[in-house]
PDB file of C-alpha atoms in Angstrom:
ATOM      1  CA  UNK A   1      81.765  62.609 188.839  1.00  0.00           C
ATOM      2  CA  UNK A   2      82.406  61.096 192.645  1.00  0.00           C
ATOM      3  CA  UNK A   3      83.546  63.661 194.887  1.00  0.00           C
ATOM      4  CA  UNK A   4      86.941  61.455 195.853  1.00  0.00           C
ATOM      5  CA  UNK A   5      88.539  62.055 191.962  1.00  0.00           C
ATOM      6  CA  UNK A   6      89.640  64.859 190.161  1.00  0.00           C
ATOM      7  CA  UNK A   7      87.411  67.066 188.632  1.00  0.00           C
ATOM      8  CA  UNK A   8      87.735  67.568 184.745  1.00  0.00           C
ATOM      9  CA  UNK A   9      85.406  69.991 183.978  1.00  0.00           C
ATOM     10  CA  UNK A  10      87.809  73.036 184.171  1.00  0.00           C
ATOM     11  CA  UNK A  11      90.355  71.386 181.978  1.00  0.00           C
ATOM     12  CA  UNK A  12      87.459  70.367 179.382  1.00  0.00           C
ATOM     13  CA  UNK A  13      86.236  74.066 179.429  1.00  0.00           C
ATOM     14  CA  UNK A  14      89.123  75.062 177.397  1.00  0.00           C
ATOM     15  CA  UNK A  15      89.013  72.450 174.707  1.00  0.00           C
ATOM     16  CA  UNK A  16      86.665  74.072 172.016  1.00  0.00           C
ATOM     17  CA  UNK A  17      83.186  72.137 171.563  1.00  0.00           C
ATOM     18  CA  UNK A  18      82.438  69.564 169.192  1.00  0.00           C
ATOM     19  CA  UNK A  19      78.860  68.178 168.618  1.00  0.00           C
ATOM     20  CA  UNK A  20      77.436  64.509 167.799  1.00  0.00           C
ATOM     21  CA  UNK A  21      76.241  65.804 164.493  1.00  0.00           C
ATOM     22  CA  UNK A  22      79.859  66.748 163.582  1.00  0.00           C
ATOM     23  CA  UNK A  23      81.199  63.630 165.297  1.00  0.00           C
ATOM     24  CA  UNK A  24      79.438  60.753 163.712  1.00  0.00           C
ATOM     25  CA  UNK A  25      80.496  62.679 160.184  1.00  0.00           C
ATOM     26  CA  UNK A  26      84.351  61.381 161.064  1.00  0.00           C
ATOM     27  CA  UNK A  27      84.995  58.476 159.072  1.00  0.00           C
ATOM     28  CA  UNK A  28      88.290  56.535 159.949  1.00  0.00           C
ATOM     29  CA  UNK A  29      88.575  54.304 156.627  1.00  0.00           C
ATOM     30  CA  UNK A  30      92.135  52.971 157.949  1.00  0.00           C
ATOM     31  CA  UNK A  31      91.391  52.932 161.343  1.00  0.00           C
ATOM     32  CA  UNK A  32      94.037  51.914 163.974  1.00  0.00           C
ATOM     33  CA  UNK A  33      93.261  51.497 168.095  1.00  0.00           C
ATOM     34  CA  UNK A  34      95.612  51.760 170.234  1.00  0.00           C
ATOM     35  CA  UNK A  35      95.023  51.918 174.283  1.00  0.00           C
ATOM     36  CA  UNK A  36      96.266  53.364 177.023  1.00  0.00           C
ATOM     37  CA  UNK A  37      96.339  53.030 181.064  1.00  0.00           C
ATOM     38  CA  UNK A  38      97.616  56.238 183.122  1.00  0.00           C
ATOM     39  CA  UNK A  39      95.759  57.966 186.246  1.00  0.00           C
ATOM     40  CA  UNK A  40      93.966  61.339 187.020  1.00  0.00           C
ATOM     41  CA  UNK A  41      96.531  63.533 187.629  1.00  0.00           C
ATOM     42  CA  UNK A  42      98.438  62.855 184.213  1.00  0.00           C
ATOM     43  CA  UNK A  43      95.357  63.184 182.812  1.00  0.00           C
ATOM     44  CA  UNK A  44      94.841  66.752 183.777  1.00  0.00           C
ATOM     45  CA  UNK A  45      97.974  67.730 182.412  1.00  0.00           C
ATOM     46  CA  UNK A  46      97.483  65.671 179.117  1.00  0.00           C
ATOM     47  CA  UNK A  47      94.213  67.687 178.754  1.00  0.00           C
ATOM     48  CA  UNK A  48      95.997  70.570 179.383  1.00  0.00           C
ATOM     49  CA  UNK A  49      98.518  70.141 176.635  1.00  0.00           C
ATOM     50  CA  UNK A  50      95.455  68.620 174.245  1.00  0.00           C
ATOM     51  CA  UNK A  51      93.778  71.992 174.617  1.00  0.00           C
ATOM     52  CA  UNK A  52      97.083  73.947 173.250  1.00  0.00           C
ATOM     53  CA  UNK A  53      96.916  70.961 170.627  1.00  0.00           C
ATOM     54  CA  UNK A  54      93.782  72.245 169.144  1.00  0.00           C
ATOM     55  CA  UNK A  55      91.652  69.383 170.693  1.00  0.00           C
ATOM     56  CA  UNK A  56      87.891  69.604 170.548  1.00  0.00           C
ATOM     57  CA  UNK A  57      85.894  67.930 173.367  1.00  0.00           C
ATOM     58  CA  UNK A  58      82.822  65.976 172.485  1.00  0.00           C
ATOM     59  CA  UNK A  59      79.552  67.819 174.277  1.00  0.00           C
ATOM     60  CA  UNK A  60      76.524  66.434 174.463  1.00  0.00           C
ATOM     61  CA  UNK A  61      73.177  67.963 176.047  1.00  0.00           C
ATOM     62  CA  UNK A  62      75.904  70.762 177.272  1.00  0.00           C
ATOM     63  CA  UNK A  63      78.051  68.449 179.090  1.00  0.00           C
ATOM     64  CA  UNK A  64      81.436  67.043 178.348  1.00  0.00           C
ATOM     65  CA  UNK A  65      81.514  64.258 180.616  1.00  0.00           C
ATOM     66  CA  UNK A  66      79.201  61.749 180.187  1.00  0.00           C
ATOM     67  CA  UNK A  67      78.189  58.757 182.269  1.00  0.00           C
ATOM     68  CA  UNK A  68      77.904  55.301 180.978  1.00  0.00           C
ATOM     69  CA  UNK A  69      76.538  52.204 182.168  1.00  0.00           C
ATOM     70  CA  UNK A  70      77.233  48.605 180.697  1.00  0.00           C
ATOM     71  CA  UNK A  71      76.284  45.226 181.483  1.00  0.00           C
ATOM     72  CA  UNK A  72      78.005  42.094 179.779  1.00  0.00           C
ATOM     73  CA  UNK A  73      76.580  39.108 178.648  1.00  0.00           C
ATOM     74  CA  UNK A  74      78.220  35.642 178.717  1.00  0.00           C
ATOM     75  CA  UNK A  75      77.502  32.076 178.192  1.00  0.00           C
ATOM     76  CA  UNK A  76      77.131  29.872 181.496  1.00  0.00           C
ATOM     77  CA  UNK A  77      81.545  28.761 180.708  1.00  0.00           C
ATOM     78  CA  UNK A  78      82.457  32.235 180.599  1.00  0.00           C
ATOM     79  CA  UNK A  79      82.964  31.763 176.493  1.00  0.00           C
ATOM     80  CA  UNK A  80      83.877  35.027 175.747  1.00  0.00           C
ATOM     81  CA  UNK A  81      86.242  35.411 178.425  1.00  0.00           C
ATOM     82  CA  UNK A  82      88.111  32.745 178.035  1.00  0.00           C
ATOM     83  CA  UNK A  83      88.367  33.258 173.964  1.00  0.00           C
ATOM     84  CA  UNK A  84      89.842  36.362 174.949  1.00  0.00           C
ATOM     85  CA  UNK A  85      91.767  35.280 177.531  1.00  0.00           C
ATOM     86  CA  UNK A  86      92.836  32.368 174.952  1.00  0.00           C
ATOM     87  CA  UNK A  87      94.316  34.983 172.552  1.00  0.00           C
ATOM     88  CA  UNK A  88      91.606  34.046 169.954  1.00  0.00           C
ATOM     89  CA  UNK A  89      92.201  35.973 166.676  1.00  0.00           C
ATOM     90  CA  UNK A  90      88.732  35.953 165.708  1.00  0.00           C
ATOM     91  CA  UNK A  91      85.867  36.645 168.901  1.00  0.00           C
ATOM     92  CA  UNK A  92      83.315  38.205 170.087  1.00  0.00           C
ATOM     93  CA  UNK A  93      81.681  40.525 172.882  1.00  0.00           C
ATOM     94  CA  UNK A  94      77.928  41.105 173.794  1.00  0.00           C
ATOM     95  CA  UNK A  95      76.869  43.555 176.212  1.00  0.00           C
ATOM     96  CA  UNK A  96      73.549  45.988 176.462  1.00  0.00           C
ATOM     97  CA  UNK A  97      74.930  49.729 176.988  1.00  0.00           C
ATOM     98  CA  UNK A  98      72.674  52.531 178.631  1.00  0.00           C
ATOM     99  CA  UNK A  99      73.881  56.396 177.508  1.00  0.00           C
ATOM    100  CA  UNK A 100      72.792  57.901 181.159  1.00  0.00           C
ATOM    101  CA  UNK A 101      72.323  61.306 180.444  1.00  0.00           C
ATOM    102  CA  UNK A 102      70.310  60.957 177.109  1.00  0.00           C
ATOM    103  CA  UNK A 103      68.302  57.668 178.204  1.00  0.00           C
ATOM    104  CA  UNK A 104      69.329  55.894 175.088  1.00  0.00           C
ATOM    105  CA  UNK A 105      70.425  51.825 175.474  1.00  0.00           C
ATOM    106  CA  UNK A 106      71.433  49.332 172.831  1.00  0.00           C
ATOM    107  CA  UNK A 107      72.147  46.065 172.706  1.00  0.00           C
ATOM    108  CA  UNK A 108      76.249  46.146 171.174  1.00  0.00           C
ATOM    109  CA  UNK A 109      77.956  43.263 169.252  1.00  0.00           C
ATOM    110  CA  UNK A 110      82.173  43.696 169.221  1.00  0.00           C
ATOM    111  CA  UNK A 111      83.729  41.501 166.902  1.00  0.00           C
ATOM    112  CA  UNK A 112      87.057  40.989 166.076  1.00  0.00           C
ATOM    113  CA  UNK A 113      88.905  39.661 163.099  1.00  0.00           C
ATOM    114  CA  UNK A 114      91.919  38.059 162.205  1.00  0.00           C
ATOM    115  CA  UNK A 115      93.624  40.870 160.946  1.00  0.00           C
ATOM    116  CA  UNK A 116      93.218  42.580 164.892  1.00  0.00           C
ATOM    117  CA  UNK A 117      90.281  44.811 163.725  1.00  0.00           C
ATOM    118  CA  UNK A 118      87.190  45.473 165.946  1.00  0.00           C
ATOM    119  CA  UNK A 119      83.932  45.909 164.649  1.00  0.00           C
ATOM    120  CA  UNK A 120      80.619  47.237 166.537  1.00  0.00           C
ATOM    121  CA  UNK A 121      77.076  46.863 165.646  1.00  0.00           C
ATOM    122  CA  UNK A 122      73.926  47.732 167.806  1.00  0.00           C
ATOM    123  CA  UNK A 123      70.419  47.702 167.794  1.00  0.00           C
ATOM    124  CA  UNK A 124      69.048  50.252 169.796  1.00  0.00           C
ATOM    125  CA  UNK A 125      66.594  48.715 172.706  1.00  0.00           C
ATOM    126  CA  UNK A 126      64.345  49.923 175.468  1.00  0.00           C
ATOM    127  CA  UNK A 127      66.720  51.130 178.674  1.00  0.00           C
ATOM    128  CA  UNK A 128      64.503  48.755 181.065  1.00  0.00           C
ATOM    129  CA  UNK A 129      66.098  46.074 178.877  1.00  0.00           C
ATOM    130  CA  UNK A 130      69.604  45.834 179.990  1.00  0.00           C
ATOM    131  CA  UNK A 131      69.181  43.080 182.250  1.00  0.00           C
ATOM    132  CA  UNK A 132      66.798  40.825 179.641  1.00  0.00           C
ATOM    133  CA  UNK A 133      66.287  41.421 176.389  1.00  0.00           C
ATOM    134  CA  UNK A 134      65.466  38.551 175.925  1.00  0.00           C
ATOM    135  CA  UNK A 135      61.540  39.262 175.029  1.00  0.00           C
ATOM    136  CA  UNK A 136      62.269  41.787 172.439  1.00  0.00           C
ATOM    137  CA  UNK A 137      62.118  39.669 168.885  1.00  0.00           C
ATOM    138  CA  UNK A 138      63.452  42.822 167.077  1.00  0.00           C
ATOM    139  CA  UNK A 139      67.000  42.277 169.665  1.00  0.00           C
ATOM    140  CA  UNK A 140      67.137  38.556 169.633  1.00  0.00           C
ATOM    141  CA  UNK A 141      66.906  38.190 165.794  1.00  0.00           C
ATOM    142  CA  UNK A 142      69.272  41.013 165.657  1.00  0.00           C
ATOM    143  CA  UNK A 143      71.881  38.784 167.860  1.00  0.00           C
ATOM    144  CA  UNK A 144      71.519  35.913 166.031  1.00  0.00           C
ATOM    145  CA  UNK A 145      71.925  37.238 162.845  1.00  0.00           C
ATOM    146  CA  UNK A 146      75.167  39.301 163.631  1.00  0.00           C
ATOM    147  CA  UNK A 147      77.046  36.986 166.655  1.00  0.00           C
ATOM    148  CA  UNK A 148      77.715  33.402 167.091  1.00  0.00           C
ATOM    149  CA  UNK A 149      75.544  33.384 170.012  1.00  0.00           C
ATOM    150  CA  UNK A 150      70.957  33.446 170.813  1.00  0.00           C
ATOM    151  CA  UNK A 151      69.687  35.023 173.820  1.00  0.00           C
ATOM    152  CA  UNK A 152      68.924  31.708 175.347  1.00  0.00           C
ATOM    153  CA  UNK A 153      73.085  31.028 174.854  1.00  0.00           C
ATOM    154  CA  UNK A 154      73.543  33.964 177.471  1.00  0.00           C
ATOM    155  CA  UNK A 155      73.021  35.955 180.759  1.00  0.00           C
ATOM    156  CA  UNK A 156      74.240  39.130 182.381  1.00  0.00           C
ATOM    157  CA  UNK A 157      77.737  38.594 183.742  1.00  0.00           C
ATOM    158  CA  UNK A 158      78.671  41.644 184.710  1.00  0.00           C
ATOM    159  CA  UNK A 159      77.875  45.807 184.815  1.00  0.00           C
ATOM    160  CA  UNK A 160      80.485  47.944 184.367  1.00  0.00           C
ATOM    161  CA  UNK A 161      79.814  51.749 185.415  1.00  0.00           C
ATOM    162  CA  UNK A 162      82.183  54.532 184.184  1.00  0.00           C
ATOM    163  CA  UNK A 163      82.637  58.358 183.049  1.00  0.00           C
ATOM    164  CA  UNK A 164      83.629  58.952 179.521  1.00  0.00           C
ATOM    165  CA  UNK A 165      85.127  62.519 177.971  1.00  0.00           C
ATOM    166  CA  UNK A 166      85.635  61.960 173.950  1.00  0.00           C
ATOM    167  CA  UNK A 167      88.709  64.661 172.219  1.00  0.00           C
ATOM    168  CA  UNK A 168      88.864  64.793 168.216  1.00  0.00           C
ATOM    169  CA  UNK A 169      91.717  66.712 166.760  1.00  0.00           C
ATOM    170  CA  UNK A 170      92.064  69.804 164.936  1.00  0.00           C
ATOM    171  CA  UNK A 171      92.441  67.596 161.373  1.00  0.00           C
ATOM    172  CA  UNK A 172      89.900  64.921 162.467  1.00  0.00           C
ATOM    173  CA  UNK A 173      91.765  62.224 161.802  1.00  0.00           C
ATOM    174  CA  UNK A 174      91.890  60.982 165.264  1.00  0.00           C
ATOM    175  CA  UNK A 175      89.105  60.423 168.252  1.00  0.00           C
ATOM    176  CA  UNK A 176      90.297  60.103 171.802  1.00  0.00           C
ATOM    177  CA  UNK A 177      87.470  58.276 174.749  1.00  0.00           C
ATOM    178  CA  UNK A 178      88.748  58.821 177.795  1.00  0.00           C
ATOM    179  CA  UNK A 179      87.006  56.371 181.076  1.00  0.00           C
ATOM    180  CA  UNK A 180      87.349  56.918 184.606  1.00  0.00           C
ATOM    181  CA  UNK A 181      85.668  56.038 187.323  1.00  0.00           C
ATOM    182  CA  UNK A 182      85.654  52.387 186.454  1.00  0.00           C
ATOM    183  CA  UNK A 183      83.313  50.640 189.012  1.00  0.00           C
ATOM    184  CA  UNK A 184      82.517  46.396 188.345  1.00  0.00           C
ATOM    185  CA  UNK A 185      79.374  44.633 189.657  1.00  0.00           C
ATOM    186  CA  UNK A 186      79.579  40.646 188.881  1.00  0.00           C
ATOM    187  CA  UNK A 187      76.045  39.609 189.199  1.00  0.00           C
ATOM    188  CA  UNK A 188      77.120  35.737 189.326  1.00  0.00           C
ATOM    189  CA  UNK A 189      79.188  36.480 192.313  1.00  0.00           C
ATOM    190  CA  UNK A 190      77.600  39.224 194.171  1.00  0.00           C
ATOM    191  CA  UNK A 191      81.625  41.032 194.360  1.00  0.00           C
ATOM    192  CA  UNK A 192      82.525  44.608 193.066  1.00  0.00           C
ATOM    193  CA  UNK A 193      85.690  46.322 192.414  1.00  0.00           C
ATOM    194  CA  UNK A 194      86.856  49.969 191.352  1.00  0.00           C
ATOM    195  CA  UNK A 195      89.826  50.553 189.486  1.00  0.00           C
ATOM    196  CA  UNK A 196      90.002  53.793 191.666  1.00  0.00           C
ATOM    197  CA  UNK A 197      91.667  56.776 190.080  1.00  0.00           C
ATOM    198  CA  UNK A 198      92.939  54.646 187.047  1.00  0.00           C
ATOM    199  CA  UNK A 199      92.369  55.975 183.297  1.00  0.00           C
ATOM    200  CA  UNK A 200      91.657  53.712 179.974  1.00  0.00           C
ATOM    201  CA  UNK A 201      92.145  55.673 176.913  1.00  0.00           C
ATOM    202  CA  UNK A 202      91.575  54.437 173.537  1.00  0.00           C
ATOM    203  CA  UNK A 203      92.922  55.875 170.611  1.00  0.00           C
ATOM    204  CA  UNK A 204      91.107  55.954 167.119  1.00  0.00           C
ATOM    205  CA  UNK A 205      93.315  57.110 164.295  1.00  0.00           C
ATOM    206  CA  UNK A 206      93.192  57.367 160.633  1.00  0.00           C
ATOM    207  CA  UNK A 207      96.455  55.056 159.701  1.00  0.00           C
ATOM    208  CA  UNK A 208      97.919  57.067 157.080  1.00  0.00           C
ATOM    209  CA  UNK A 209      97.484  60.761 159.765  1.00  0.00           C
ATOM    210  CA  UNK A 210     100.283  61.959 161.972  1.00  0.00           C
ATOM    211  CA  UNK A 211      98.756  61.486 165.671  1.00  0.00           C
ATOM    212  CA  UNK A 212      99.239  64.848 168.003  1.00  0.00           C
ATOM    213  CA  UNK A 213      97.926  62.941 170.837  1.00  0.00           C
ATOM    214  CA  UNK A 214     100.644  59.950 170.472  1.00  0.00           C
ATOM    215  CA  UNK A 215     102.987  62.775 170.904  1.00  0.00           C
ATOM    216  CA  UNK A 216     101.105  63.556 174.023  1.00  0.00           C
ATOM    217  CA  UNK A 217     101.231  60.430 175.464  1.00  0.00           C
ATOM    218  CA  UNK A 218     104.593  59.638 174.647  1.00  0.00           C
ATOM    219  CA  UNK A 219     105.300  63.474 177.018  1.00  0.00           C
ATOM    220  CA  UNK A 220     103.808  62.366 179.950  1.00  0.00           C
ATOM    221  CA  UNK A 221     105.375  58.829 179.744  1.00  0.00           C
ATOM    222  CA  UNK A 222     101.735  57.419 178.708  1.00  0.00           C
ATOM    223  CA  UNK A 223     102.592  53.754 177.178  1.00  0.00           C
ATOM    224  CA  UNK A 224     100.046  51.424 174.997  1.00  0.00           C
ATOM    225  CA  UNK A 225      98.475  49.082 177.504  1.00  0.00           C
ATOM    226  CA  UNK A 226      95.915  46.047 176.256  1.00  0.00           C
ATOM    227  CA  UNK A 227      93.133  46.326 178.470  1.00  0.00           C
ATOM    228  CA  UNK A 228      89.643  45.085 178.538  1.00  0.00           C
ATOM    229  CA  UNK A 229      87.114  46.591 181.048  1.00  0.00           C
ATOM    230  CA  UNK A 230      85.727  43.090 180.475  1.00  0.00           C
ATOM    231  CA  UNK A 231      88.060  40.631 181.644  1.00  0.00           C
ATOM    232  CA  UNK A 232      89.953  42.740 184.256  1.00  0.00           C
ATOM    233  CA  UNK A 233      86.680  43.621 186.051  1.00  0.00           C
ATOM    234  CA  UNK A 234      85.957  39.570 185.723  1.00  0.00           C
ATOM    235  CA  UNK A 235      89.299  38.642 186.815  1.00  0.00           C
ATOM    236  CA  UNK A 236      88.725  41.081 189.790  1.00  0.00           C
ATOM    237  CA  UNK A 237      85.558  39.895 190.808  1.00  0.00           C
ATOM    238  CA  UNK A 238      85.370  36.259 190.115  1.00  0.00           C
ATOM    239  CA  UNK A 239      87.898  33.935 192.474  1.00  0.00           C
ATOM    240  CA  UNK A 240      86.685  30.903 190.461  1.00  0.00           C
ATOM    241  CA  UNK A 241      88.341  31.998 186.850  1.00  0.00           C
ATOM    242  CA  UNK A 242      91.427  31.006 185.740  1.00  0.00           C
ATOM    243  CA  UNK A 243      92.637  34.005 184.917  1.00  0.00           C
ATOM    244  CA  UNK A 244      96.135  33.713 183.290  1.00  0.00           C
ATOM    245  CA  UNK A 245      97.659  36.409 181.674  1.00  0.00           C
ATOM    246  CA  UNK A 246      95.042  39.413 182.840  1.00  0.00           C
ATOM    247  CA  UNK A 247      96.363  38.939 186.754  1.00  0.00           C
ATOM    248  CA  UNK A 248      99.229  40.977 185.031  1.00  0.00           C
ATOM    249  CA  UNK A 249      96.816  43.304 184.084  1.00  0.00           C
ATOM    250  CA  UNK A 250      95.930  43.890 187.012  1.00  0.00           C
ATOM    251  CA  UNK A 251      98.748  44.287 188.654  1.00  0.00           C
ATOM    252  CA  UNK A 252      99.787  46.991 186.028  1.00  0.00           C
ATOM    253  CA  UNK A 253      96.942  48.598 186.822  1.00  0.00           C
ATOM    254  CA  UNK A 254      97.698  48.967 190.479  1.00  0.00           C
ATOM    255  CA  UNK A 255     101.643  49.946 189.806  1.00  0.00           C
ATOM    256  CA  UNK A 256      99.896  52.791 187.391  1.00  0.00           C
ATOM    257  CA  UNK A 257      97.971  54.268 190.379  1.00  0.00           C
ATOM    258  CA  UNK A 258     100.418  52.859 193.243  1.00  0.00           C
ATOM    259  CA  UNK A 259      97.324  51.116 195.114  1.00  0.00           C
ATOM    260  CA  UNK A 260      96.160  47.234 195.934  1.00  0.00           C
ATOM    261  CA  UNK A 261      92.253  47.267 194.236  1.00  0.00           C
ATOM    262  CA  UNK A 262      89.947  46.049 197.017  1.00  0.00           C
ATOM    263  CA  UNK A 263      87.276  43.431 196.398  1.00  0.00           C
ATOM    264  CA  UNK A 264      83.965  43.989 197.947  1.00  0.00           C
TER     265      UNK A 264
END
């Protein structure tokens, strides 16, 4: 983690462990996501409280903070912003996503539906890929069988570069993913941004379970907060959008951790 944020580690170390293994055997049938925007320092009491809570933190290779690295794909309109933007009911995301610390990259699909649920598939590809995958037949039939769009249809937009710490309560019928560290790269524009010492939490619970971690969040005056790393990051970094509704976004951002982002 950059030396100018909090350190986590300590707080983490008193959460007991949980491994992939045990992770990936969670299934959410009646899932419902919620997110969340707060700042370091309530996060290190929030962590403090999960801990009494029962809350197991997510380690993998030994480490409970894990670094991620994404890079967003787009058509040469800015499609899939502006769907979302749009309020669409029913659209899609395509990135490439690189797991730093285990090497592992796949090229992701998010879809949502009509009904407000998000799907993800992924195919997994070759890390030297996230820029162009567009020579690997196994990824390209892959997106064109499960999005709207071909690799020809796109290019890399943007790279998003964060630190992620994952919480699953006692009952397991809830996952927390935790980012910080949110750093944007638009390669069209040749800007960047950080969202500084802002948090985005999202919140994976079985709908029928009673959610400790609500109760948390509702403590330390943590509200819901629709944010994607997507379209703030573009709005941030790209003068030429017409961003609508996410300048509010970012402007909640900055009232959550009481500074102006700067645009490089």
């Amino acid at each position: 983690m950059p030396t100018d944020h909090i350190s986590f580690e300590g707080a983490l170390g008193a959460l007991a462990p949980i491994t992939l293994e045990e992770m990936d055997g969670i299934k959410l049938m009646n899932r419902i996501d919620s997110k969340y925007l707060t700042d370091e320092r309530t996060l290190l009491e929030m962590l403090a409280d999960a801990a009494k809570a029962g809350y197991r933190a997510l380690v993998i290779e030994d480490k409970r903070i894990t670094n991620y690295n994404s890079v967003y794909y787009d058509t040469p309109a800015l499609r899939m912003y502006y769907d979302h933007r749009d309020k669409h009911l029913v659209r899609q995301k395509v990135r490439t996503r690189a797991y730093m610390d285990t090497g592992q990259a796949f090229l992701e699909i998010k879809r949502k539906n009509n009904k407000g649920r998000t799907s993800k598939k992924r195919i997994g590809i070759p890390e030297g890929e996230m820029m162009d995958f567009s020579g690997d037949a196994a990824a390209c039939d892959y997106l064109s069988r499960k999005s709207w769009f071909t690799a020809e249809d796109l290019s890399p937009v943007l790279e998003t570069i964060f630190v992620r710490m994952t919480l699953v309560n006692p009952a397991m019928t809830e996952r927390l993913t935790i980012d910080t560290c949110l750093q944007f790269n638009n390669f069209r524009t040749g800007l960047q941004a950080s969202l500084r010492d802002a948090v985005i939490i999202e919140l994976k619970q079985d709908g029928h379970a009673r959610s400790q971690m609500k109760r948390i969040l509702l403590d330390h005056r943590v509200k819901p907060a629709r944010v994607s790393k997507y379209c703030v990051a573009v709005t941030l970094t790209d003068p030429a959008t017409r961003s609508g509704r996410f300048k509010t976004k970012v402007r909640q951002i900055e009232k959550t951790i009481n500074h102006k982002i700067a645009i490089q």
